[in-house]
Amino acid sequence: MNPLYTAEALAVGAGRDGRVTTPDGRVDLDLAVPAAMGGSGNGSNPEQLFAAGYSACFHSALALAARERKVKIDGSSVGARVQIGSNDDGGFGLAVTLEVVIPDVEPALARELADRAHEVCPYSNATRGNIEVDVQVGDD
């Protein structure tokens, strides 16, 4: 791989009950275990950060797919839901649902654009074969 950019972050404290920062100060967040997992919920958590990153990255890949097809995707959005749960090995795993909305684009073309985005998105490539990712388009 020929790196184009490198991001850095530092987690301190007790991991999920700590703080995460980036050297440029753009990310500076308290972390907390979600209330649903027995924590206080008084901070962000890794799953929220992953959902934010994946949705933004996928939306960028969607824009690339639209440019390739010379299609306007004004007003489009990508939502990400990241679930964490226990797996059969006694550890934990993740699952992701991506919700792609492209107003004023025919459903078949919207699906084609989302499928292409899933092929080129770095987050999709990193997770492929490792976690379940469900890409939903419009009213799927």
PDB file of C-alpha atoms in Angstrom:
ATOM      1  CA  MET A   1       0.000   0.000   0.000  1.00  0.00           C
ATOM      2  CA  ASN A   2       1.134   3.532  -0.771  1.00  0.00           C
ATOM      3  CA  PRO A   3      -0.170   5.612   2.180  1.00  0.00           C
ATOM      4  CA  LEU A   4      -1.871   8.886   1.270  1.00  0.00           C
ATOM      5  CA  TYR A   5      -2.668   9.931   4.837  1.00  0.00           C
ATOM      6  CA  THR A   6      -2.079   8.630   8.353  1.00  0.00           C
ATOM      7  CA  ALA A   7      -4.465   9.282  11.230  1.00  0.00           C
ATOM      8  CA  GLU A   8      -3.382   8.930  14.835  1.00  0.00           C
ATOM      9  CA  ALA A   9      -5.319   8.718  18.074  1.00  0.00           C
ATOM     10  CA  LEU A  10      -4.397   7.995  21.671  1.00  0.00           C
ATOM     11  CA  ALA A  11      -6.673   6.330  24.219  1.00  0.00           C
ATOM     12  CA  VAL A  12      -5.843   6.834  27.897  1.00  0.00           C
ATOM     13  CA  GLY A  13      -7.526   5.851  31.125  1.00  0.00           C
ATOM     14  CA  ALA A  14      -9.431   2.614  31.328  1.00  0.00           C
ATOM     15  CA  GLY A  15     -10.132   2.158  27.600  1.00  0.00           C
ATOM     16  CA  ARG A  16     -13.904   2.369  27.345  1.00  0.00           C
ATOM     17  CA  ASP A  17     -13.954   4.557  30.474  1.00  0.00           C
ATOM     18  CA  GLY A  18     -11.185   6.924  29.483  1.00  0.00           C
ATOM     19  CA  ARG A  19     -10.436   9.575  26.933  1.00  0.00           C
ATOM     20  CA  VAL A  20      -9.422   9.576  23.285  1.00  0.00           C
ATOM     21  CA  THR A  21      -7.540  12.396  21.560  1.00  0.00           C
ATOM     22  CA  THR A  22      -5.787  13.125  18.293  1.00  0.00           C
ATOM     23  CA  PRO A  23      -2.519  15.061  18.076  1.00  0.00           C
ATOM     24  CA  ASP A  24      -4.204  17.941  16.204  1.00  0.00           C
ATOM     25  CA  GLY A  25      -6.884  18.264  18.920  1.00  0.00           C
ATOM     26  CA  ARG A  26      -9.803  17.779  16.502  1.00  0.00           C
ATOM     27  CA  VAL A  27     -10.896  14.713  18.460  1.00  0.00           C
ATOM     28  CA  ASP A  28     -10.898  15.085  22.226  1.00  0.00           C
ATOM     29  CA  LEU A  29     -13.617  12.936  23.761  1.00  0.00           C
ATOM     30  CA  ASP A  30     -14.511  11.367  27.057  1.00  0.00           C
ATOM     31  CA  LEU A  31     -15.314   7.683  26.650  1.00  0.00           C
ATOM     32  CA  ALA A  32     -17.811   5.671  28.651  1.00  0.00           C
ATOM     33  CA  VAL A  33     -19.271   2.211  28.540  1.00  0.00           C
ATOM     34  CA  PRO A  34     -22.812   2.488  27.126  1.00  0.00           C
ATOM     35  CA  ALA A  35     -25.613   2.201  29.686  1.00  0.00           C
ATOM     36  CA  ALA A  36     -26.931  -0.816  27.733  1.00  0.00           C
ATOM     37  CA  MET A  37     -23.658  -2.584  28.583  1.00  0.00           C
ATOM     38  CA  GLY A  38     -23.733  -1.646  32.265  1.00  0.00           C
ATOM     39  CA  GLY A  39     -21.804   1.605  32.102  1.00  0.00           C
ATOM     40  CA  SER A  40     -22.669   5.210  32.789  1.00  0.00           C
ATOM     41  CA  GLY A  41     -23.183   6.127  29.139  1.00  0.00           C
ATOM     42  CA  ASN A  42     -21.750   9.580  29.965  1.00  0.00           C
ATOM     43  CA  GLY A  43     -19.359   9.693  27.032  1.00  0.00           C
ATOM     44  CA  SER A  44     -18.815   8.464  23.536  1.00  0.00           C
ATOM     45  CA  ASN A  45     -17.764   4.907  22.788  1.00  0.00           C
ATOM     46  CA  PRO A  46     -15.735   3.065  20.144  1.00  0.00           C
ATOM     47  CA  GLU A  47     -18.854   1.818  18.353  1.00  0.00           C
ATOM     48  CA  GLN A  48     -20.128   5.386  17.843  1.00  0.00           C
ATOM     49  CA  LEU A  49     -16.746   6.439  16.509  1.00  0.00           C
ATOM     50  CA  PHE A  50     -16.642   3.437  14.161  1.00  0.00           C
ATOM     51  CA  ALA A  51     -20.188   4.196  12.948  1.00  0.00           C
ATOM     52  CA  ALA A  52     -19.229   7.825  12.267  1.00  0.00           C
ATOM     53  CA  GLY A  53     -16.098   6.851  10.375  1.00  0.00           C
ATOM     54  CA  TYR A  54     -17.764   4.091   8.355  1.00  0.00           C
ATOM     55  CA  SER A  55     -20.762   6.216   7.356  1.00  0.00           C
ATOM     56  CA  ALA A  56     -18.539   9.113   6.232  1.00  0.00           C
ATOM     57  CA  CYS A  57     -16.136   6.858   4.343  1.00  0.00           C
ATOM     58  CA  PHE A  58     -18.963   4.941   2.653  1.00  0.00           C
ATOM     59  CA  HIS A  59     -20.676   8.195   1.647  1.00  0.00           C
ATOM     60  CA  SER A  60     -17.423   9.315   0.034  1.00  0.00           C
ATOM     61  CA  ALA A  61     -17.227   6.000  -1.853  1.00  0.00           C
ATOM     62  CA  LEU A  62     -20.855   6.475  -2.908  1.00  0.00           C
ATOM     63  CA  ALA A  63     -19.965   9.883  -4.341  1.00  0.00           C
ATOM     64  CA  LEU A  64     -17.113   8.270  -6.285  1.00  0.00           C
ATOM     65  CA  ALA A  65     -19.488   5.640  -7.682  1.00  0.00           C
ATOM     66  CA  ALA A  66     -21.921   8.389  -8.696  1.00  0.00           C
ATOM     67  CA  ARG A  67     -19.164  10.367 -10.434  1.00  0.00           C
ATOM     68  CA  GLU A  68     -18.121   7.240 -12.339  1.00  0.00           C
ATOM     69  CA  ARG A  69     -21.704   6.881 -13.614  1.00  0.00           C
ATOM     70  CA  LYS A  70     -22.187  10.671 -14.028  1.00  0.00           C
ATOM     71  CA  VAL A  71     -25.166  10.599 -11.647  1.00  0.00           C
ATOM     72  CA  LYS A  72     -26.105  13.406  -9.250  1.00  0.00           C
ATOM     73  CA  ILE A  73     -26.759  12.220  -5.700  1.00  0.00           C
ATOM     74  CA  ASP A  74     -27.750  15.524  -4.120  1.00  0.00           C
ATOM     75  CA  GLY A  75     -29.349  15.071  -0.712  1.00  0.00           C
ATOM     76  CA  SER A  76     -27.964  11.555  -0.301  1.00  0.00           C
ATOM     77  CA  SER A  77     -27.045  10.161   3.088  1.00  0.00           C
ATOM     78  CA  VAL A  78     -25.453   7.107   4.650  1.00  0.00           C
ATOM     79  CA  GLY A  79     -26.365   6.060   8.162  1.00  0.00           C
ATOM     80  CA  ALA A  80     -24.402   3.409  10.035  1.00  0.00           C
ATOM     81  CA  ARG A  81     -25.564   1.246  12.916  1.00  0.00           C
ATOM     82  CA  VAL A  82     -22.809  -0.668  14.685  1.00  0.00           C
ATOM     83  CA  GLN A  83     -23.801  -3.427  17.059  1.00  0.00           C
ATOM     84  CA  ILE A  84     -21.541  -5.126  19.565  1.00  0.00           C
ATOM     85  CA  GLY A  85     -22.390  -8.429  21.157  1.00  0.00           C
ATOM     86  CA  SER A  86     -20.973 -11.638  22.481  1.00  0.00           C
ATOM     87  CA  ASN A  87     -20.055 -14.364  20.049  1.00  0.00           C
ATOM     88  CA  ASP A  88     -19.888 -18.149  20.359  1.00  0.00           C
ATOM     89  CA  ASP A  89     -16.180 -18.040  21.252  1.00  0.00           C
ATOM     90  CA  GLY A  90     -16.828 -16.164  24.500  1.00  0.00           C
ATOM     91  CA  GLY A  91     -15.474 -12.952  22.994  1.00  0.00           C
ATOM     92  CA  PHE A  92     -17.195 -10.030  21.339  1.00  0.00           C
ATOM     93  CA  GLY A  93     -18.037  -9.229  17.753  1.00  0.00           C
ATOM     94  CA  LEU A  94     -19.457  -6.434  15.658  1.00  0.00           C
ATOM     95  CA  ALA A  95     -22.152  -6.173  13.008  1.00  0.00           C
ATOM     96  CA  VAL A  96     -22.875  -3.165  10.795  1.00  0.00           C
ATOM     97  CA  THR A  97     -25.946  -1.973   8.945  1.00  0.00           C
ATOM     98  CA  LEU A  98     -25.444   0.795   6.405  1.00  0.00           C
ATOM     99  CA  GLU A  99     -28.568   2.688   5.335  1.00  0.00           C
ATOM    100  CA  VAL A 100     -28.096   4.410   1.979  1.00  0.00           C
ATOM    101  CA  VAL A 101     -30.635   7.023   0.880  1.00  0.00           C
ATOM    102  CA  ILE A 102     -30.372   8.599  -2.581  1.00  0.00           C
ATOM    103  CA  PRO A 103     -33.409  10.760  -3.341  1.00  0.00           C
ATOM    104  CA  ASP A 104     -34.592  11.095  -6.946  1.00  0.00           C
ATOM    105  CA  VAL A 105     -32.548   8.120  -8.182  1.00  0.00           C
ATOM    106  CA  GLU A 106     -34.239   4.967  -9.477  1.00  0.00           C
ATOM    107  CA  PRO A 107     -34.005   2.095  -6.948  1.00  0.00           C
ATOM    108  CA  ALA A 108     -32.024  -0.196  -9.280  1.00  0.00           C
ATOM    109  CA  LEU A 109     -29.442   2.520  -9.952  1.00  0.00           C
ATOM    110  CA  ALA A 110     -29.263   3.419  -6.251  1.00  0.00           C
ATOM    111  CA  ARG A 111     -28.541  -0.256  -5.480  1.00  0.00           C
ATOM    112  CA  GLU A 112     -25.866  -0.346  -8.195  1.00  0.00           C
ATOM    113  CA  LEU A 113     -24.182   2.758  -6.752  1.00  0.00           C
ATOM    114  CA  ALA A 114     -24.297   1.347  -3.211  1.00  0.00           C
ATOM    115  CA  ASP A 115     -22.857  -1.986  -4.380  1.00  0.00           C
ATOM    116  CA  ARG A 116     -20.022  -0.165  -6.159  1.00  0.00           C
ATOM    117  CA  ALA A 117     -19.376   1.936  -3.055  1.00  0.00           C
ATOM    118  CA  HIS A 118     -19.184  -1.276  -1.005  1.00  0.00           C
ATOM    119  CA  GLU A 119     -16.525  -2.571  -3.425  1.00  0.00           C
ATOM    120  CA  VAL A 120     -14.251   0.480  -3.105  1.00  0.00           C
ATOM    121  CA  CYS A 121     -14.857   1.790   0.438  1.00  0.00           C
ATOM    122  CA  PRO A 122     -11.748   1.210   2.588  1.00  0.00           C
ATOM    123  CA  TYR A 123     -13.895   0.384   5.639  1.00  0.00           C
ATOM    124  CA  SER A 124     -15.851  -2.182   3.612  1.00  0.00           C
ATOM    125  CA  ASN A 125     -12.603  -3.681   2.371  1.00  0.00           C
ATOM    126  CA  ALA A 126     -11.206  -3.825   5.914  1.00  0.00           C
ATOM    127  CA  THR A 127     -14.304  -5.521   7.331  1.00  0.00           C
ATOM    128  CA  ARG A 128     -15.149  -7.845   4.413  1.00  0.00           C
ATOM    129  CA  GLY A 129     -15.135 -11.432   5.618  1.00  0.00           C
ATOM    130  CA  ASN A 130     -14.558 -10.335   9.215  1.00  0.00           C
ATOM    131  CA  ILE A 131     -17.915  -8.944  10.296  1.00  0.00           C
ATOM    132  CA  GLU A 132     -21.429  -8.916   8.931  1.00  0.00           C
ATOM    133  CA  VAL A 133     -22.166  -5.754   6.929  1.00  0.00           C
ATOM    134  CA  ASP A 134     -25.699  -5.270   5.610  1.00  0.00           C
ATOM    135  CA  VAL A 135     -26.024  -2.509   3.001  1.00  0.00           C
ATOM    136  CA  GLN A 136     -29.639  -1.354   2.777  1.00  0.00           C
ATOM    137  CA  VAL A 137     -30.747   1.021   0.014  1.00  0.00           C
ATOM    138  CA  GLY A 138     -33.872   3.154   0.224  1.00  0.00           C
ATOM    139  CA  ASP A 139     -36.766   0.890   1.121  1.00  0.00           C
ATOM    140  CA  ASP A 140     -34.862  -2.451   1.019  1.00  0.00           C
TER     141      ASP A 140
END
